[in-house]
Amino acid sequence: MSWKEYQKTGALGTENKKTLTLLIVDDERGILNTLEESFRDMFKVHTANSGAEALQIFRDQEIHLVLSDQRMPEMTGVELFGKLKAINPTPVRILITGYADINVVIRGLNEGLMWQYVTKPWDTEELKTLLRRAAQHYLKESQKDEPDPIRGLSF
């Protein structure tokens, strides 16, 4: 499936008709509502207001993209990404941080816990562009798992 096809249909493939899902995690309900409204036309959106709730949704649903705040009670976004990666490393993870905690961001990037990060306050159009790129990255990476129809054939 091409990126243009996904943009038109929102489907991962014509054979399974699945829409890409986005899990948004933030402990502030207002931010969750704003982000959900911003992206519900692009993705099937799930929201969680804690790391524990996000883990439960991640286990119960097929999630393709995760957008999480860094500073949350009980579990940071980077800690959450570590747990999510252990369960399934495939979904694209993006951190939102309102703090200049560059060491945490660098560690998370170096350990492969996240794909990108965004600083607060964010520009909604720039975040939409980033999520489109993340969706494209996910689709490209998930196609690598597809078996090559030519490989293994004898001529």
Coordinates of N, CA, C and O in Angstrom, one line a residue, residues 6-113:
Y6 N -3.1 5.5 1.6 CA -3.5 5.6 3.0 C -4.2 7.0 3.2 O -5.2 7.1 3.9
Q7 N -3.6 8.0 2.6 CA -4.2 9.4 2.7 C -5.6 9.4 2.2 O -6.5 10.1 2.8
K8 N -5.9 8.7 1.1 CA -7.2 8.7 0.5 C -8.2 7.9 1.3 O -9.4 8.3 1.6
T9 N -7.8 6.7 1.8 CA -8.7 5.8 2.4 C -8.6 5.6 3.9 O -9.5 5.2 4.5
G10 N -7.4 5.9 4.5 CA -7.2 5.7 5.9 C -7.0 4.3 6.2 O -7.0 3.9 7.4
A11 N -6.9 3.4 5.2 CA -6.8 2.0 5.4 C -5.3 1.5 5.3 O -4.6 2.1 4.4
L12 N -4.9 0.6 6.1 CA -3.6 0.0 5.9 C -3.5 -0.8 4.7 O -2.4 -0.9 4.1
G13 N -4.5 -1.5 4.3 CA -4.5 -2.3 3.1 C -6.0 -2.6 2.7 O -6.8 -2.7 3.5
T14 N -6.2 -2.7 1.4 CA -7.6 -2.9 0.9 C -8.1 -4.2 1.4 O -9.3 -4.4 1.6
E15 N -7.2 -5.2 1.7 CA -7.7 -6.5 2.1 C -8.2 -6.5 3.6 O -9.0 -7.3 3.9
N16 N -7.7 -5.7 4.4 CA -8.1 -5.7 5.8 C -8.8 -4.5 6.3 O -9.3 -4.5 7.4
K17 N -8.8 -3.4 5.6 CA -9.6 -2.2 5.9 C -9.3 -1.7 7.3 O -10.2 -1.2 7.9
K18 N -8.1 -1.8 7.8 CA -7.8 -1.2 9.1 C -7.3 0.2 9.0 O -6.6 0.5 8.1
T19 N -7.8 1.0 9.9 CA -7.3 2.4 10.0 C -6.2 2.5 11.0 O -6.2 1.8 12.0
L20 N -5.2 3.3 10.7 CA -4.1 3.5 11.7 C -4.7 4.1 13.0 O -5.5 4.9 13.0
T21 N -4.2 3.5 14.1 CA -4.6 4.0 15.4 C -3.5 4.8 16.1 O -2.3 4.5 16.0
L22 N -4.0 5.8 16.9 CA -3.1 6.7 17.6 C -3.5 6.6 19.1 O -4.7 6.8 19.4
L23 N -2.6 6.3 19.9 CA -2.8 6.4 21.4 C -2.2 7.6 21.9 O -1.0 7.8 21.8
I24 N -3.0 8.5 22.5 CA -2.5 9.7 23.1 C -2.6 9.6 24.6 O -3.6 9.2 25.2
V25 N -1.4 9.9 25.3 CA -1.3 9.7 26.7 C -0.9 11.1 27.4 O 0.2 11.6 27.0
D26 N -1.7 11.5 28.3 CA -1.4 12.8 29.0 C -2.3 12.8 30.3 O -3.4 12.3 30.2
D27 N -1.7 13.3 31.4 CA -2.5 13.3 32.6 C -3.4 14.5 32.7 O -4.2 14.6 33.6
E28 N -3.4 15.4 31.8 CA -4.3 16.6 31.8 C -5.4 16.3 30.8 O -5.2 16.2 29.6
R29 N -6.6 16.2 31.3 CA -7.8 15.9 30.5 C -8.0 16.9 29.3 O -8.3 16.5 28.2
G30 N -7.8 18.2 29.6 CA -7.9 19.2 28.5 C -7.0 19.0 27.4 O -7.4 19.2 26.2
I31 N -5.8 18.6 27.6 CA -4.8 18.4 26.6 C -5.2 17.1 25.8 O -5.2 17.1 24.6
L32 N -5.7 16.1 26.5 CA -6.1 14.9 25.8 C -7.3 15.2 24.9 O -7.3 14.8 23.7
N33 N -8.2 16.0 25.3 CA -9.4 16.3 24.5 C -9.0 17.1 23.3 O -9.5 16.9 22.2
T34 N -8.1 18.1 23.5 CA -7.6 18.9 22.4 C -6.9 18.1 21.3 O -7.2 18.2 20.1
L35 N -6.0 17.2 21.8 CA -5.3 16.4 20.8 C -6.2 15.4 20.1 O -6.1 15.2 18.9
E36 N -7.1 14.8 20.9 CA -8.0 13.9 20.3 C -8.8 14.5 19.2 O -9.0 14.0 18.1
E37 N -9.3 15.7 19.4 CA -10.1 16.5 18.4 C -9.2 16.8 17.2 O -9.7 16.8 16.1
S38 N -8.0 17.2 17.5 CA -7.1 17.6 16.4 C -6.8 16.4 15.4 O -6.6 16.6 14.2
F39 N -6.8 15.2 15.9 CA -6.3 14.0 15.1 C -7.4 13.0 14.8 O -7.1 12.0 14.1
R40 N -8.6 13.2 15.2 CA -9.6 12.1 15.0 C -10.0 12.0 13.5 O -10.5 10.9 13.1
D41 N -9.7 13.0 12.7 CA -10.0 12.9 11.3 C -8.9 12.1 10.6 O -9.0 11.7 9.4
M42 N -7.7 12.0 11.2 CA -6.6 11.3 10.6 C -6.4 9.9 11.1 O -5.9 9.1 10.3
F43 N -6.8 9.6 12.3 CA -6.6 8.3 12.9 C -7.8 7.9 13.7 O -8.6 8.7 14.1
K44 N -7.8 6.6 14.1 CA -8.7 6.1 15.1 C -7.9 6.4 16.4 O -6.8 5.9 16.6
V45 N -8.5 7.3 17.3 CA -7.8 7.8 18.4 C -8.2 7.1 19.7 O -9.4 6.9 20.0
H46 N -7.3 6.7 20.5 CA -7.5 6.2 21.9 C -6.8 7.1 22.8 O -5.7 7.7 22.5
T47 N -7.4 7.4 24.0 CA -6.7 8.3 24.9 C -6.6 7.6 26.3 O -7.4 6.7 26.6
A48 N -5.5 8.0 27.0 CA -5.2 7.5 28.3 C -4.7 8.6 29.2 O -3.9 9.4 28.7
N49 N -5.1 8.7 30.4 CA -4.6 9.8 31.3 C -3.6 9.3 32.3 O -3.2 10.0 33.2
S50 N -3.0 8.1 32.0 CA -1.9 7.6 32.8 C -1.1 6.6 32.1 O -1.7 6.0 31.1
G51 N 0.1 6.3 32.5 CA 0.9 5.3 31.9 C 0.2 3.9 32.1 O 0.2 3.1 31.1
A52 N -0.3 3.6 33.2 CA -1.0 2.3 33.5 C -2.2 2.1 32.6 O -2.4 1.1 32.0
E53 N -3.0 3.2 32.4 CA -4.1 3.1 31.5 C -3.6 2.9 30.0 O -4.2 2.1 29.3
A54 N -2.6 3.6 29.7 CA -2.0 3.4 28.3 C -1.5 2.0 28.1 O -1.8 1.4 27.0
L55 N -0.9 1.4 29.1 CA -0.4 0.0 28.9 C -1.6 -0.9 28.7 O -1.5 -1.9 27.9
Q56 N -2.7 -0.7 29.4 CA -3.9 -1.6 29.3 C -4.4 -1.4 27.9 O -4.8 -2.4 27.2
I57 N -4.6 -0.2 27.4 CA -5.1 0.0 26.0 C -4.2 -0.6 25.0 O -4.6 -1.3 24.1
F58 N -2.9 -0.5 25.2 CA -1.9 -1.0 24.3 C -2.0 -2.5 24.2 O -1.8 -3.1 23.2
R59 N -2.2 -3.2 25.3 CA -2.4 -4.6 25.4 C -3.7 -5.1 24.7 O -3.8 -6.1 24.1
D60 N -4.8 -4.2 24.8 CA -6.1 -4.6 24.4 C -6.4 -4.3 22.9 O -7.2 -4.8 22.3
Q61 N -5.7 -3.2 22.4 CA -5.9 -2.7 21.1 C -4.7 -2.8 20.2 O -3.6 -2.9 20.7
E62 N -4.9 -2.8 18.9 CA -3.8 -2.8 18.0 C -3.4 -1.3 17.8 O -4.2 -0.5 17.2
I63 N -2.3 -0.9 18.3 CA -1.9 0.5 18.3 C -0.7 0.7 17.3 O 0.2 -0.1 17.3
H64 N -0.8 1.7 16.5 CA 0.3 2.0 15.5 C 1.2 3.2 15.8 O 2.3 3.1 15.5
L65 N 0.6 4.2 16.5 CA 1.3 5.4 16.8 C 1.0 5.7 18.3 O -0.1 5.6 18.7
V66 N 2.0 6.2 19.0 CA 1.8 6.6 20.4 C 2.4 8.0 20.6 O 3.5 8.3 20.2
L67 N 1.6 8.9 21.1 CA 2.0 10.3 21.4 C 1.8 10.5 22.9 O 0.7 10.4 23.4
S68 N 2.9 10.6 23.7 CA 2.8 10.7 25.1 C 3.5 11.9 25.7 O 4.6 12.3 25.3
D69 N 2.9 12.4 26.7 CA 3.6 13.5 27.5 C 4.7 12.8 28.3 O 4.6 11.7 28.7
Q70 N 5.7 13.6 28.6 CA 6.8 13.1 29.4 C 6.5 13.1 30.9 O 6.7 12.2 31.6
R71 N 6.1 14.3 31.4 CA 5.9 14.5 32.8 C 4.5 14.1 33.3 O 3.5 14.8 33.1
M72 N 4.4 12.9 33.8 CA 3.1 12.4 34.4 C 3.4 11.8 35.7 O 4.5 11.3 35.9
P73 N 2.4 11.8 36.6 CA 2.6 11.1 37.9 C 2.8 9.6 37.7 O 2.3 9.0 36.7
E74 N 3.5 9.0 38.5 CA 3.7 7.5 38.6 C 4.6 6.9 37.5 O 5.3 6.0 37.7
M75 N 4.5 7.5 36.2 CA 5.3 6.9 35.1 C 5.6 8.0 34.1 O 4.6 8.6 33.6
T76 N 6.8 8.2 33.8 CA 7.1 9.2 32.7 C 6.8 8.7 31.4 O 6.7 7.4 31.2
G77 N 6.8 9.5 30.4 CA 6.6 9.1 29.0 C 7.7 8.2 28.5 O 7.5 7.1 27.9
V78 N 9.0 8.5 28.9 CA 10.1 7.6 28.5 C 10.0 6.2 29.2 O 10.2 5.2 28.5
E79 N 9.6 6.2 30.4 CA 9.4 4.9 31.1 C 8.3 4.1 30.4 O 8.4 2.9 30.2
L80 N 7.2 4.8 30.1 CA 6.1 4.2 29.4 C 6.6 3.6 28.0 O 6.3 2.4 27.7
F81 N 7.4 4.4 27.3 CA 7.9 3.9 26.0 C 8.7 2.6 26.2 O 8.7 1.8 25.3
G82 N 9.5 2.6 27.2 CA 10.3 1.4 27.5 C 9.4 0.2 27.7 O 9.7 -0.9 27.1
K83 N 8.3 0.3 28.4 CA 7.4 -0.8 28.6 C 6.7 -1.2 27.3 O 6.5 -2.4 27.0
L84 N 6.3 -0.1 26.6 CA 5.6 -0.4 25.3 C 6.5 -1.1 24.3 O 6.0 -2.1 23.7
K85 N 7.7 -0.7 24.3 CA 8.7 -1.3 23.3 C 8.9 -2.8 23.7 O 9.0 -3.6 22.8
A86 N 8.9 -3.1 25.0 CA 9.1 -4.5 25.4 C 7.9 -5.4 25.0 O 8.0 -6.5 24.7
I87 N 6.7 -4.8 25.0 CA 5.5 -5.5 24.6 C 5.5 -5.6 23.0 O 5.2 -6.7 22.5
N88 N 5.7 -4.5 22.3 CA 5.7 -4.5 20.9 C 6.5 -3.3 20.4 O 6.1 -2.2 20.6
P89 N 7.6 -3.6 19.8 CA 8.5 -2.5 19.4 C 8.1 -1.8 18.1 O 8.6 -0.7 17.7
T90 N 7.1 -2.3 17.4 CA 6.7 -1.8 16.1 C 6.0 -0.4 16.1 O 6.4 0.4 15.3
P91 N 5.1 -0.1 17.0 CA 4.5 1.2 16.9 C 5.5 2.4 17.0 O 6.4 2.3 17.8
V92 N 5.2 3.5 16.3 CA 6.0 4.7 16.4 C 5.6 5.5 17.6 O 4.5 5.7 17.9
R93 N 6.7 5.8 18.4 CA 6.5 6.5 19.7 C 7.0 7.9 19.6 O 8.2 8.1 19.2
I94 N 6.2 8.9 20.0 CA 6.6 10.3 19.9 C 6.3 10.9 21.3 O 5.2 10.8 21.9
L95 N 7.3 11.6 21.9 CA 7.3 12.2 23.2 C 6.9 13.7 23.1 O 7.5 14.4 22.3
I96 N 6.0 14.1 24.0 CA 5.7 15.6 24.1 C 6.3 16.0 25.5 O 6.0 15.4 26.5
T97 N 7.1 17.0 25.4 CA 7.7 17.5 26.7 C 7.6 19.0 26.8 O 7.9 19.7 25.8
G98 N 7.3 19.5 28.0 CA 7.2 20.9 28.2 C 8.4 21.4 29.0 O 8.5 22.5 29.3
Y99 N 9.3 20.5 29.2 CA 10.5 20.8 30.0 C 11.7 20.7 29.2 O 11.8 19.8 28.3
A100 N 12.7 21.5 29.5 CA 14.0 21.4 28.8 C 14.9 20.3 29.3 O 16.0 20.5 29.6
D101 N 14.3 19.1 29.5 CA 15.0 18.0 30.0 C 15.7 17.2 28.9 O 15.3 16.1 28.5
I102 N 16.7 17.8 28.3 CA 17.3 17.3 27.1 C 18.0 15.9 27.3 O 18.0 15.1 26.4
N103 N 18.5 15.7 28.5 CA 19.2 14.4 28.8 C 18.2 13.3 28.7 O 18.6 12.2 28.2
V104 N 17.0 13.4 29.2 CA 16.0 12.4 29.1 C 15.6 12.1 27.6 O 15.5 11.0 27.2
V105 N 15.5 13.2 26.9 CA 15.1 13.0 25.4 C 16.3 12.3 24.7 O 16.0 11.4 23.9
I106 N 17.5 12.8 24.9 CA 18.6 12.1 24.3 C 18.7 10.6 24.6 O 18.9 9.8 23.8
R107 N 18.6 10.3 25.9 CA 18.6 8.9 26.3 C 17.5 8.1 25.6 O 17.8 7.0 25.1
G108 N 16.3 8.7 25.6 CA 15.2 8.0 25.0 C 15.4 7.7 23.5 O 15.2 6.7 22.9
L109 N 16.0 8.7 22.8 CA 16.3 8.6 21.4 C 17.4 7.6 21.2 O 17.3 6.7 20.3
N110 N 18.5 7.7 22.0 CA 19.6 6.7 21.8 C 19.2 5.3 22.1 O 19.8 4.4 21.5
E111 N 18.3 5.1 23.0 CA 17.9 3.7 23.4 C 16.8 3.2 22.5 O 16.3 2.1 22.7
G112 N 16.4 4.0 21.5 CA 15.3 3.6 20.6 C 14.0 3.5 21.2 O 13.1 2.8 20.7
L113 N 13.8 4.3 22.3 CA 12.5 4.3 22.9 C 11.5 5.2 22.3 O 10.3 5.1 22.5

